[in-house]
Coordinates of C-alpha atoms in Angstrom, one line a residue:
X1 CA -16.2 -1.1 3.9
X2 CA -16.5 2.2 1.7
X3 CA -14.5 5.1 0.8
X4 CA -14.3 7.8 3.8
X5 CA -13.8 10.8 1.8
X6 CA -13.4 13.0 -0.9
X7 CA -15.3 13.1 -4.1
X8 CA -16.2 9.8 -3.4
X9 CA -16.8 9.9 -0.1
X10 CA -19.3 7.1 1.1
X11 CA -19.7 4.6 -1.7
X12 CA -19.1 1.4 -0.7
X13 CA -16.1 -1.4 -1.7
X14 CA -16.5 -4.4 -3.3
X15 CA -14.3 -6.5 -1.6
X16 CA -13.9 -10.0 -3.5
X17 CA -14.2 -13.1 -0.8
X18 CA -10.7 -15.2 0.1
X19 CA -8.3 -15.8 2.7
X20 CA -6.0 -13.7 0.3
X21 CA -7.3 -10.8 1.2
X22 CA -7.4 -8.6 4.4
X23 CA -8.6 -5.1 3.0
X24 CA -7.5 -2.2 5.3
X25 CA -10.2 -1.4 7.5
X26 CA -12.2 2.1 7.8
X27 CA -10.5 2.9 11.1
X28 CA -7.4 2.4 9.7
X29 CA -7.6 4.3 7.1
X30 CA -8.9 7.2 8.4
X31 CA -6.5 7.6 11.2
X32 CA -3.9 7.3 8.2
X33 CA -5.1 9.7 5.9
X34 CA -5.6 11.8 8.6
X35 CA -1.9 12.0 9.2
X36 CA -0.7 12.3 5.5
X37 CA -3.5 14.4 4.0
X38 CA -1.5 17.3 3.3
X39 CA 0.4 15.0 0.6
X40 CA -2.3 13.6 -1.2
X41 CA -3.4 16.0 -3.4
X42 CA -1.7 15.9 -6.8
X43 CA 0.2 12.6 -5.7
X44 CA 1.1 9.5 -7.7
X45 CA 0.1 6.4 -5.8
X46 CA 1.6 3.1 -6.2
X47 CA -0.9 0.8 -4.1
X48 CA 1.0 -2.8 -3.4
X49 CA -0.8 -5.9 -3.1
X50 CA -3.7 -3.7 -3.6
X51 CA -6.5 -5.8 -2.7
X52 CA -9.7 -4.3 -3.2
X53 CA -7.6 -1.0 -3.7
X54 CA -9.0 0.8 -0.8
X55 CA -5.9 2.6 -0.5
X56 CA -5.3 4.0 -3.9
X57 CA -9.2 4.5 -4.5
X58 CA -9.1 6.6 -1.1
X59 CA -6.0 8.6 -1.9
X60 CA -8.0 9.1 -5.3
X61 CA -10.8 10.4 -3.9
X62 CA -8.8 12.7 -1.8
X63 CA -7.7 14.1 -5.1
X64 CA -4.2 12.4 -5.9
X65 CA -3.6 12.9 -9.8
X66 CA -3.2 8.6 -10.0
X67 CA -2.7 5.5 -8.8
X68 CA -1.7 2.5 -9.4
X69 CA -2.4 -0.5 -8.5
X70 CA -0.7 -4.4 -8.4
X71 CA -2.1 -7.0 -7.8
X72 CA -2.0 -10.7 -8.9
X73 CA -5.5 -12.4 -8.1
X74 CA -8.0 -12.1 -10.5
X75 CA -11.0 -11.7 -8.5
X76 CA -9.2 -8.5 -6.7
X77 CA -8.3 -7.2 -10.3
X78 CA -12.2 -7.6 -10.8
X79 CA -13.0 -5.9 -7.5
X80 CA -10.8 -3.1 -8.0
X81 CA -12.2 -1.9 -11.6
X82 CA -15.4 -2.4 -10.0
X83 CA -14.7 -0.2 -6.8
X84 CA -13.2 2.5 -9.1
X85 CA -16.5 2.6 -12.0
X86 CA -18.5 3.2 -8.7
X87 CA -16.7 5.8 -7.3
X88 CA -16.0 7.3 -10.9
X89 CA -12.5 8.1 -10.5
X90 CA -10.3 8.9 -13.2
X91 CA -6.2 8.4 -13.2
X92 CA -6.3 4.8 -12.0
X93 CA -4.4 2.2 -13.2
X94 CA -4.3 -1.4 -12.6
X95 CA -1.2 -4.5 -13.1
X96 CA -1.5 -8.0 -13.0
X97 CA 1.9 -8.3 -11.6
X98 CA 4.1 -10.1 -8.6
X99 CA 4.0 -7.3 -5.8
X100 CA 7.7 -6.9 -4.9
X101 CA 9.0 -8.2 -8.9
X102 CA 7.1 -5.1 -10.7
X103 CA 9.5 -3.1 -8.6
X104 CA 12.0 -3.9 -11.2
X105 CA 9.9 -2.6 -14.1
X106 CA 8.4 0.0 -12.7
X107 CA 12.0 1.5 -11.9
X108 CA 13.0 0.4 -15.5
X109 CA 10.5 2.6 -16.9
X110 CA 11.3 5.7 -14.9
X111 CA 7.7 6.1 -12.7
X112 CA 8.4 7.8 -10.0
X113 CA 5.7 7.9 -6.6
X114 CA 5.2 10.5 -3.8
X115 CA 3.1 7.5 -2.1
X116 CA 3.5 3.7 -1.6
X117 CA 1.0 1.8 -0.1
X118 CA 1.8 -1.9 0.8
X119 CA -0.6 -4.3 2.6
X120 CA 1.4 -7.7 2.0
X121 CA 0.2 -11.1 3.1
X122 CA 1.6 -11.5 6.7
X123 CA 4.2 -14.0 7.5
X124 CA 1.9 -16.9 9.2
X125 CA 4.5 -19.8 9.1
X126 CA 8.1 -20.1 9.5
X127 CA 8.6 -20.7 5.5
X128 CA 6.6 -18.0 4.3
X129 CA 7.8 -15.5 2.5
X130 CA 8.2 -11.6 4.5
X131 CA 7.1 -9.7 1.9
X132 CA 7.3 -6.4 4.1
X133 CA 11.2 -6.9 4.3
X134 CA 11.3 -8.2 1.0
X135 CA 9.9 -4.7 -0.3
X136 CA 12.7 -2.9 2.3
X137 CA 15.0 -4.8 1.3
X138 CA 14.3 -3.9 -3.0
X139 CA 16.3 -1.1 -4.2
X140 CA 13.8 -0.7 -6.9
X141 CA 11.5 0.1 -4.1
X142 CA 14.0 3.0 -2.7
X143 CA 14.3 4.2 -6.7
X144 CA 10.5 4.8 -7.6
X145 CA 9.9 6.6 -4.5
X146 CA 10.1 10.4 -5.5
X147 CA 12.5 12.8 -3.3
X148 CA 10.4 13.4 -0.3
X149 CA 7.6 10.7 -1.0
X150 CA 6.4 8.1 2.0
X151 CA 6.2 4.3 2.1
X152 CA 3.2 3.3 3.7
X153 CA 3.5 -0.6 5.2
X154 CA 1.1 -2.5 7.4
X155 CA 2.5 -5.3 9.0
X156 CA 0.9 -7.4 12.2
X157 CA 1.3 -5.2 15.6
X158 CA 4.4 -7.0 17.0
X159 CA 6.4 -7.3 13.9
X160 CA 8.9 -4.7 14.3
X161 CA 10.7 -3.4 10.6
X162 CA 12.4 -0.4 12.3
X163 CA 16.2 -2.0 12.6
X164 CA 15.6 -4.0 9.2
X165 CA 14.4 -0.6 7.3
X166 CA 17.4 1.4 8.5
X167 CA 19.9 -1.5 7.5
X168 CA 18.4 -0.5 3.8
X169 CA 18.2 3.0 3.9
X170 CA 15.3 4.3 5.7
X171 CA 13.6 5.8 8.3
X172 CA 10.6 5.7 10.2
X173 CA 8.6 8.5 10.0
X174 CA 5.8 6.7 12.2
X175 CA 4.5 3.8 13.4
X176 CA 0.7 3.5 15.1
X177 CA -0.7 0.4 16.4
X178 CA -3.9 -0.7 15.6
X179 CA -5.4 -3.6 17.7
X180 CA -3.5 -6.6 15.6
X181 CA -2.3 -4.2 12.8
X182 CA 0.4 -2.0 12.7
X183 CA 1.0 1.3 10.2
X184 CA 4.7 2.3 9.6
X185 CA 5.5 5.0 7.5
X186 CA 9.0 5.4 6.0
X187 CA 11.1 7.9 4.5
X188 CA 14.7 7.5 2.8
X189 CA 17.0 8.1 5.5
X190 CA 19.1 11.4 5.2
X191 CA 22.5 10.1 4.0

């Protein structure tokens, strides 16, 4: 795994070892930056559940002004100050928060993002939490989300968030399947 370009281009990622995380592979991410290049530069990046940050530390790379990035385990906290010494990025930022509850504080303190990345844990069981439509379903997701900005969610390829999203206000832009992945990317819905 390692960042595909930019400043940075070709360093490799730590990524920390657990069944918590499932970093976003270099396929993936290529294909995805390849469709939303032309609003990276400049951007503020909120990177959800950020893993190993590959996400954030990309759109970095690709010159976006800052990210941030939540996470809540410690040895992904470790890996993404790691990743982002190696790469020397500047304008990166990183919570130990819940995912979906920083929503709240984030909105509280008036940050504002032209990108959202969020790779949540997927829902394996019939009691686990769907933290994808927990996240569409926050209207502290819809308020941090600057005028014209994207949310970015991958979800397993046959969950489908398209009727859920627009019950809370947005729109797919896009959704690409990836073998057992599957990239959406939302935008408010016109009202």
């Amino acid at each position: 795994m390692r960042i595909i370009a930019g400043q940075s281009g070709g360093i490799p990622l730590r990524v920390p070892k657990g069944d918590f995380i499932r970093p976003t592979t270099d396929r993936v991410r290529t294909s995805l930056f390849d469709r939303i290049a032309a609003r990276v530069p400049g951007a503020a990046v909120l990177d959800l559940f950020a893993g190993c940050g590959a996400l954030g530390i990309e759109a970095l790379s690709r010159g976006a002004a800052r990210a941030t990035f939540v996470e809540r385990h410690n040895a992904a906290i470790d890996a993404i100050g790691s990743n982002l010494g190696k790469a020397r990025l500047d304008g990166g930022e990183i919570r130990k928060a819940d995912a979906v509850g920083v929503l709240k504080r984030l909105a509280a303190e008036g940050a504002r993002f032209d990108l959202i990345f969020a790779d949540p844990p997927y829902k394996n069981a019939e009691d686990d939490e769907d933290w994808g439509a927990a996240l569409l379903r926050s209207p502290h997701l819809a308020e941090i989300l600057a005028p014209g900005g994207l949310f970015v969610l991958e979800t397993r390829a046959g969950d489908d968030k398209e009727a859920e999203a627009a019950a809370h206000g947005w729109a797919a832009a896009s959704d690409t399947r990836y073998g057992t992945n599957r990239m959406w990317i939302f935008e408010r819905a016109a009202h």
